[in-house]
C-alpha cells in the first residue's frame, strides 16, 4: 500500500500543512506565517494566534492537496502537532485533524513538536545516521538531546529560563528592533564590535549542558540603561551591543554542544529550530565540529522553522514503525493537545 501522510502544524504562530509520501517523498508543503499579525504587539498573542489558525487552516489543507495533485481519498493518515505549544493554537490543529480523519475514515496521529524538529534533518538528501546529538534552538526551546535512534531520546540539558530565540527577541526589543528581532539583531551585529563589553557566558563554568540566558539579557539591559542616561543610543553603540550579545549566545551554544558531543562519544551534531538560521552559529559550529573530527547537519532553512513537512514525515516514521492500529475500528479518536509534553515520553 502507498503511504501518504498529511501533516498539520499549529503549535505557535505558523499555520503549516504538508504531504509526505513514503514512495515519492515530499509532495507539497505550505506555510502561512502570522508574524505580521503579532509584530504590532512585539510578541505572539495566543488568542489572536488561535483565531487566525481557525481562519487559515482549512483553506491551507485544500491548497496543499491541490499543490500535490491529490484528493482526500489518496491520504493514508493525518499527523498533527499535539504539543508542546500554545494550548489554544494546538487545539485548532488537533480538532481539525481529528475531525477530518473521522470524516475521511483514516487514522489521526498526535506528534511531538520537538521530535518533529529533530527528524526534519532526515528530510535532506544526505541525512545524518543515528546516533547524533541534537541542538534545538527556537523561540520556545533550547535543549541538547542525545538521539540514540528513532523514539530513543535523552534530554541532556536545557534552558533554565529564556530560550535562545526568546533572548535574541527580547534583546532586540531593548535595542529598538522590530519583532521577531533575532534576524534583525544578527544583521545589526555585523556592523558592530562587542569586544569592549565583556558580556557574561552564563553556565559555562558549571558542569553539564544546561543553559541560562536571562542574566545575559539583563546585562545588556543595564548597559542600555546606563548609555540612555547619557543621551539617546547611537547606532554604533547599538551595533556593538548586538555583536557582544550574539557572540556570548553563540559561544555558549557552541561550547555546550561540543561538550555534549564529546561526553556522549558522538561524531554527529544536528541543529534545528529558528536560531539554527543564525550565520555566526553555523560558522562556529562547523569549525568546532571539524576540529574534533565530527560533522554538523542542518535542515534547509524553511524546515528549521515551524513547518508541516516535519510533522508529516515524523507521522510516517511512526506509522511505518507500527505505532498506529492498522484497523480503524481500533483507532484512538480522541483529540490530543498538551501545552507541556516531555520529549522523553515519546518511546518505542
Ligand atoms: O523555530 P522558530 O521558527 O519558532 C519557534 O519558536 O518555535 O524560531 C523562531 C526564533 C525567533 O526567536 C527568532 O528571532 C529566531 O528564531 N531567529 C534567529 C534568527 N532567525 C530566526 N535568531 C538569531 N539569528 C537568526 N538569524
Ligand atoms: Zn518549533
Coordinates of C-alpha atoms and ligand atoms in Angstrom, one line a residue:
X1 CA 0.0 0.0 0.0
X2 CA 1.2 3.5 -0.8
X3 CA 1.6 5.6 2.4
X4 CA 0.8 9.2 2.0
X5 CA 0.6 11.4 5.2
X6 CA -0.9 14.8 5.6
X7 CA 0.9 16.8 8.3
X8 CA -0.7 19.7 10.2
X9 CA 1.3 22.2 12.4
X10 CA -0.4 24.9 14.5
X11 CA 1.6 25.0 17.8
X12 CA 2.6 28.7 17.7
X13 CA 2.4 31.4 15.1
X14 CA 2.8 29.4 11.8
X15 CA -0.1 27.6 10.2
X16 CA 1.6 24.8 8.2
X17 CA 0.4 21.8 6.1
X18 CA 2.4 19.3 4.1
X19 CA 2.0 16.0 2.4
X20 CA 4.7 13.3 2.5
X21 CA 4.7 10.1 0.6
X22 CA 6.7 7.0 1.6
X23 CA 7.4 6.3 -2.1
X24 CA 7.7 9.8 -3.6
X25 CA 9.0 12.0 -0.7
X26 CA 7.7 15.4 0.0
X27 CA 4.8 16.2 -2.4
X28 CA 3.8 19.7 -1.2
X29 CA 4.2 22.0 1.8
X30 CA 2.6 25.3 2.6
X31 CA 3.2 27.7 5.4
X32 CA 1.2 30.8 6.4
X33 CA 3.1 32.9 8.9
X34 CA 1.3 35.1 11.4
X35 CA 4.3 37.3 12.1
X36 CA 2.8 40.5 10.6
X37 CA -0.3 39.9 12.9
X38 CA 1.8 39.7 16.1
X39 CA 4.5 42.2 15.2
X40 CA 2.5 45.2 16.3
X41 CA 2.3 43.7 19.8
X42 CA 6.0 42.9 20.0
X43 CA 5.3 39.2 20.5
X44 CA 2.9 36.3 19.9
X45 CA -0.6 37.0 21.3
X46 CA -2.0 33.5 22.0
X47 CA -5.7 34.3 21.5
X48 CA -5.0 36.0 18.1
X49 CA -2.9 33.0 17.1
X50 CA -5.7 30.6 17.7
X51 CA -8.3 32.7 15.9
X52 CA -6.0 33.1 12.9
X53 CA -5.3 29.3 12.7
X54 CA -9.0 28.7 12.6
X55 CA -9.4 31.0 9.6
X56 CA -6.3 29.8 7.7
X57 CA -6.0 26.1 8.3
X58 CA -8.8 24.5 6.3
X59 CA -8.1 26.6 3.1
X60 CA -4.4 25.7 3.6
X61 CA -5.3 21.9 3.7
X62 CA -7.2 22.4 0.4
X63 CA -4.3 24.3 -1.2
X64 CA -1.8 21.7 -0.1
X65 CA -3.9 18.8 -1.6
X66 CA -4.2 20.8 -4.8
X67 CA -0.5 21.6 -4.9
X68 CA 0.3 17.8 -4.6
X69 CA -2.4 17.0 -7.2
X70 CA -4.1 14.7 -4.7
X71 CA -7.6 14.2 -3.2
X72 CA -8.5 13.3 0.3
X73 CA -9.1 9.7 -0.8
X74 CA -5.4 9.4 -1.6
X75 CA -4.3 10.0 2.0
X76 CA -3.4 7.2 4.4
X77 CA -3.4 9.2 7.6
X78 CA -3.2 12.6 9.2
X79 CA -0.4 13.6 11.5
X80 CA -0.8 16.7 13.7
X81 CA 1.2 18.6 16.3
X82 CA -0.3 17.7 19.7
X83 CA 2.3 19.6 21.8
X84 CA 4.2 21.2 23.3
X85 CA 2.9 24.7 22.4
X86 CA 0.2 27.2 22.9
X87 CA -2.8 25.2 24.0
X88 CA -5.4 27.2 22.1
X89 CA -3.3 27.1 18.9
X90 CA -2.7 23.3 19.3
X91 CA -6.4 22.6 19.8
X92 CA -7.2 24.2 16.4
X93 CA -4.9 21.8 14.6
X94 CA -5.8 18.8 16.8
X95 CA -9.6 19.2 16.4
X96 CA -9.4 19.8 12.7
X97 CA -7.1 16.9 12.1
X98 CA -9.2 14.5 14.2
X99 CA -12.4 15.7 12.5
X100 CA -11.0 15.3 9.0
X101 CA -9.6 11.9 9.9
X102 CA -13.1 10.8 11.1
X103 CA -14.8 12.1 8.0
X104 CA -12.2 10.6 5.7
X105 CA -12.1 7.3 7.6
X106 CA -8.3 7.4 8.2
X107 CA -6.3 7.5 11.4
X108 CA -5.1 10.7 13.1
X109 CA -1.7 10.6 14.9
X110 CA -0.6 13.1 17.6
X111 CA 3.0 14.2 17.0
X112 CA 5.5 15.7 19.5
X113 CA 6.6 19.1 18.0
X114 CA 10.3 18.7 19.2
X115 CA 10.6 15.2 17.9
X116 CA 9.5 16.6 14.5
X117 CA 12.2 19.3 14.7
X118 CA 14.8 16.5 15.4
X119 CA 13.6 14.5 12.4
X120 CA 13.5 17.5 10.0
X121 CA 17.2 16.9 9.3
X122 CA 16.3 13.5 7.8
X123 CA 14.3 15.2 5.1
X124 CA 17.5 16.2 3.4
X125 CA 19.3 14.2 0.6
X126 CA 22.2 13.2 2.7
X127 CA 20.7 12.7 6.2
X128 CA 22.8 12.0 9.2
X129 CA 22.8 8.5 10.6
X130 CA 21.8 7.7 14.2
X131 CA 23.1 8.2 16.8
X132 CA 23.6 12.0 16.9
X133 CA 23.4 14.9 19.3
X134 CA 20.7 17.5 18.5
X135 CA 20.8 21.2 19.5
X136 CA 17.3 22.5 19.3
X137 CA 17.2 26.3 19.4
X138 CA 14.0 28.1 18.8
X139 CA 11.9 30.9 20.3
X140 CA 10.3 28.5 22.7
X141 CA 13.0 25.9 23.4
X142 CA 16.7 25.5 23.9
X143 CA 17.9 21.9 24.5
X144 CA 20.6 19.4 23.8
X145 CA 19.3 15.8 23.1
X146 CA 21.1 12.6 22.6
X147 CA 19.2 10.9 19.7
X148 CA 20.2 7.3 20.0
X149 CA 17.7 6.3 17.4
X150 CA 14.1 6.8 16.3
X151 CA 12.0 7.1 19.6
X152 CA 15.1 6.9 21.7
X153 CA 15.7 10.4 23.0
X154 CA 17.6 11.5 26.1
X155 CA 17.5 15.2 27.1
X156 CA 21.0 16.1 28.2
X157 CA 20.3 19.7 29.1
X158 CA 18.0 22.6 28.5
X159 CA 17.5 26.3 29.3
X160 CA 16.6 27.1 32.9
X161 CA 14.9 30.4 31.9
X162 CA 14.7 32.0 28.4
X163 CA 15.1 30.1 25.2
X164 CA 17.9 31.3 22.9
X165 CA 15.5 32.8 20.3
X166 CA 13.5 34.4 23.1
X167 CA 16.7 36.0 24.4
X168 CA 17.5 37.3 20.9
X169 CA 14.0 38.7 20.5
X170 CA 13.9 40.4 24.0
X171 CA 17.4 41.9 23.5
X172 CA 16.5 43.1 20.0
X173 CA 13.5 44.8 21.5
X174 CA 15.8 46.6 24.0
X175 CA 17.9 47.8 21.1
X176 CA 14.7 49.2 19.4
X177 CA 14.4 46.5 16.7
X178 CA 11.1 45.1 15.4
X179 CA 9.7 41.6 16.3
X180 CA 10.8 39.0 15.8
X181 CA 14.2 40.5 16.4
X182 CA 16.6 37.6 16.0
X183 CA 17.5 38.1 12.4
X184 CA 17.5 41.9 12.8
X185 CA 19.8 41.7 15.7
X186 CA 22.1 39.4 13.8
X187 CA 22.2 41.9 10.9
X188 CA 22.9 44.8 13.2
X189 CA 25.7 42.8 14.9
X190 CA 27.6 42.6 11.6
X191 CA 28.3 46.3 11.8
X192 CA 29.4 46.2 15.5
X193 CA 32.3 45.1 17.7
X194 CA 31.2 43.8 21.0
X195 CA 34.7 43.2 22.4
X196 CA 34.5 46.2 24.6
X197 CA 31.7 44.9 26.7
X198 CA 32.8 41.6 28.2
X199 CA 29.3 40.2 28.5
X200 CA 28.8 37.1 30.6
X201 CA 28.7 33.5 29.2
X202 CA 26.1 32.1 31.6
X203 CA 26.6 28.5 33.0
X204 CA 29.8 27.8 31.1
X205 CA 31.8 27.3 34.2
X206 CA 29.3 24.8 35.6
X207 CA 29.5 21.1 34.6
X208 CA 26.6 19.7 32.4
X209 CA 24.9 21.2 29.4
X210 CA 22.1 23.3 30.8
X211 CA 21.7 26.9 29.6
X212 CA 20.6 30.2 31.1
X213 CA 20.1 33.4 29.0
X214 CA 18.1 35.8 31.2
X215 CA 21.2 37.1 33.0
X216 CA 22.8 37.9 29.7
X217 CA 19.7 39.8 28.6
X218 CA 19.8 41.7 31.9
X219 CA 23.5 42.6 31.4
X220 CA 22.6 44.1 28.0
X221 CA 19.7 46.0 29.6
X222 CA 21.9 47.5 32.2
X223 CA 24.4 48.7 29.6
X224 CA 21.5 50.2 27.5
X225 CA 20.0 52.0 30.6
X226 CA 23.5 53.4 31.5
X227 CA 24.0 54.6 28.0
X228 CA 20.5 56.1 27.8
X229 CA 21.2 58.1 30.9
X230 CA 23.9 59.9 28.9
X231 CA 21.6 60.6 25.9
X232 CA 19.9 58.7 23.0
X233 CA 21.5 55.4 22.0
X234 CA 23.7 55.9 18.9
X235 CA 23.8 53.4 16.0
X236 CA 27.4 52.4 16.8
X237 CA 26.7 51.5 20.4
X238 CA 23.6 49.5 19.4
X239 CA 25.6 47.5 16.9
X240 CA 28.4 46.9 19.4
X241 CA 25.9 45.7 22.0
X242 CA 24.2 43.4 19.4
X243 CA 27.5 41.9 18.4
X244 CA 28.6 41.4 22.1
X245 CA 25.2 39.7 22.8
X246 CA 25.3 37.5 19.7
X247 CA 29.0 36.5 20.5
X248 CA 28.0 35.5 24.0
X249 CA 25.0 33.4 23.0
X250 CA 26.8 31.7 20.1
X251 CA 29.9 31.0 22.2
X252 CA 27.7 29.4 24.9
X253 CA 25.7 27.3 22.4
X254 CA 28.9 26.1 20.6
X255 CA 30.8 25.2 23.7
X256 CA 27.9 23.3 25.4
X257 CA 27.1 21.5 22.1
X258 CA 30.7 20.3 21.8
X259 CA 30.7 19.3 25.4
X260 CA 27.6 17.1 24.8
X261 CA 29.1 15.6 21.7
X262 CA 32.3 14.6 23.4
X263 CA 30.7 13.5 26.7
X264 CA 28.5 11.1 24.8
X265 CA 31.1 9.9 22.3
X266 CA 29.1 11.1 19.3
X267 CA 30.5 12.2 15.9
X268 CA 27.5 14.0 14.5
X269 CA 25.6 17.1 15.6
X270 CA 22.3 18.3 14.1
X271 CA 21.0 21.8 14.7
X272 CA 17.3 22.7 14.3
X273 CA 14.9 25.5 15.3
X274 CA 14.7 29.1 14.1
X275 CA 18.0 30.1 15.7
X276 CA 19.8 27.5 13.5
X277 CA 19.4 30.1 10.7
X278 CA 22.0 32.3 12.5
X279 CA 25.1 32.6 10.3
X280 CA 27.6 33.1 13.1
X281 CA 26.3 30.0 15.0
X282 CA 26.5 27.9 11.8
X283 CA 30.1 29.0 11.0
X284 CA 31.3 28.5 14.5
X285 CA 29.7 25.0 14.9
X286 CA 31.1 24.0 11.5
X287 CA 34.7 24.9 12.7
X288 CA 34.3 23.4 16.2
X289 CA 32.9 20.1 14.9
X290 CA 35.6 19.9 12.2
X291 CA 38.2 20.4 15.0
X292 CA 37.1 17.3 16.8
X293 CA 36.7 15.3 13.5
X294 CA 32.9 15.4 13.5
X295 CA 30.2 16.8 11.3
X296 CA 27.3 19.1 11.7
X297 CA 24.0 18.9 9.8
X298 CA 21.1 21.3 9.4
X299 CA 17.6 21.0 7.8
X300 CA 17.2 23.5 4.9
X301 CA 16.2 26.9 6.4
X302 CA 12.5 26.6 5.7
X303 CA 12.5 23.3 7.7
X304 CA 14.5 24.9 10.6
X305 CA 11.4 27.0 11.5
X306 CA 8.0 25.5 12.1
X307 CA 6.6 23.6 9.1
X308 CA 4.2 20.8 8.2
X309 CA 6.8 18.7 6.4
X310 CA 8.5 17.7 9.6
X311 CA 5.1 16.7 11.1
X312 CA 4.0 14.6 8.0
X313 CA 7.4 12.9 7.9
X314 CA 7.5 12.1 11.6
X315 CA 4.0 10.8 11.3
X316 CA 5.2 8.5 8.5
X317 CA 8.0 7.2 10.7
X318 CA 5.6 6.3 13.5
X319 CA 3.1 4.8 11.0
X320 CA 5.8 2.7 9.4
X321 CA 7.0 1.6 12.9
X322 CA 3.6 0.2 13.7
X323 CA 2.6 2.9 16.2
X324 CA -0.9 3.1 14.6
X325 CA -3.5 0.4 14.7
X326 CA -4.0 -1.0 11.1
X327 CA -7.7 -1.3 11.7
X328 CA -9.5 2.0 12.1
X329 CA -12.0 0.3 14.5
X330 CA -9.2 0.1 17.0
X331 CA -8.0 3.7 16.4
X332 CA -7.9 6.3 19.1
X333 CA -10.3 9.0 18.0
X334 CA -9.7 11.3 21.0
X335 CA -8.2 14.8 20.5
X336 CA -4.7 15.1 21.9
X337 CA -3.3 18.5 22.8
X338 CA -0.7 19.2 25.5
X339 CA 0.9 22.6 26.3
X340 CA 3.7 20.7 28.1
X341 CA 5.0 17.3 27.0
X342 CA 8.4 15.9 27.8
X343 CA 10.2 14.6 24.7
X344 CA 11.5 11.6 26.6
X345 CA 7.9 10.3 26.9
X346 CA 8.0 9.5 23.2
X347 CA 9.3 6.0 23.3
X348 CA 9.1 2.8 21.2
Ligands
LIG1 O1 11.6 27.7 15.4 P1 11.0 29.0 15.3 O2 10.6 29.5 13.9 O3 9.7 29.2 16.1 C1 9.6 28.7 17.4 O4 10.0 29.4 18.3 O5 9.0 27.6 17.5 O6 12.1 30.1 15.9 C2 11.9 31.4 15.9 C3 13.0 32.1 16.7 C4 12.8 33.6 17.0 O7 13.1 33.8 18.3 C5 13.7 34.3 16.0 O8 14.1 35.5 16.5 C6 14.9 33.3 16.0 O9 14.2 32.0 15.9 N1 15.7 33.5 14.8 C7 17.0 33.9 14.9 C8 17.5 34.0 13.5 N2 16.5 33.7 12.7 C9 15.4 33.4 13.5 N3 17.8 34.2 15.9 C10 19.1 34.5 15.7 N4 19.6 34.7 14.4 C11 18.8 34.5 13.3 N5 19.4 34.6 12.1
LIG2 ZN1 9.1 24.9 16.6

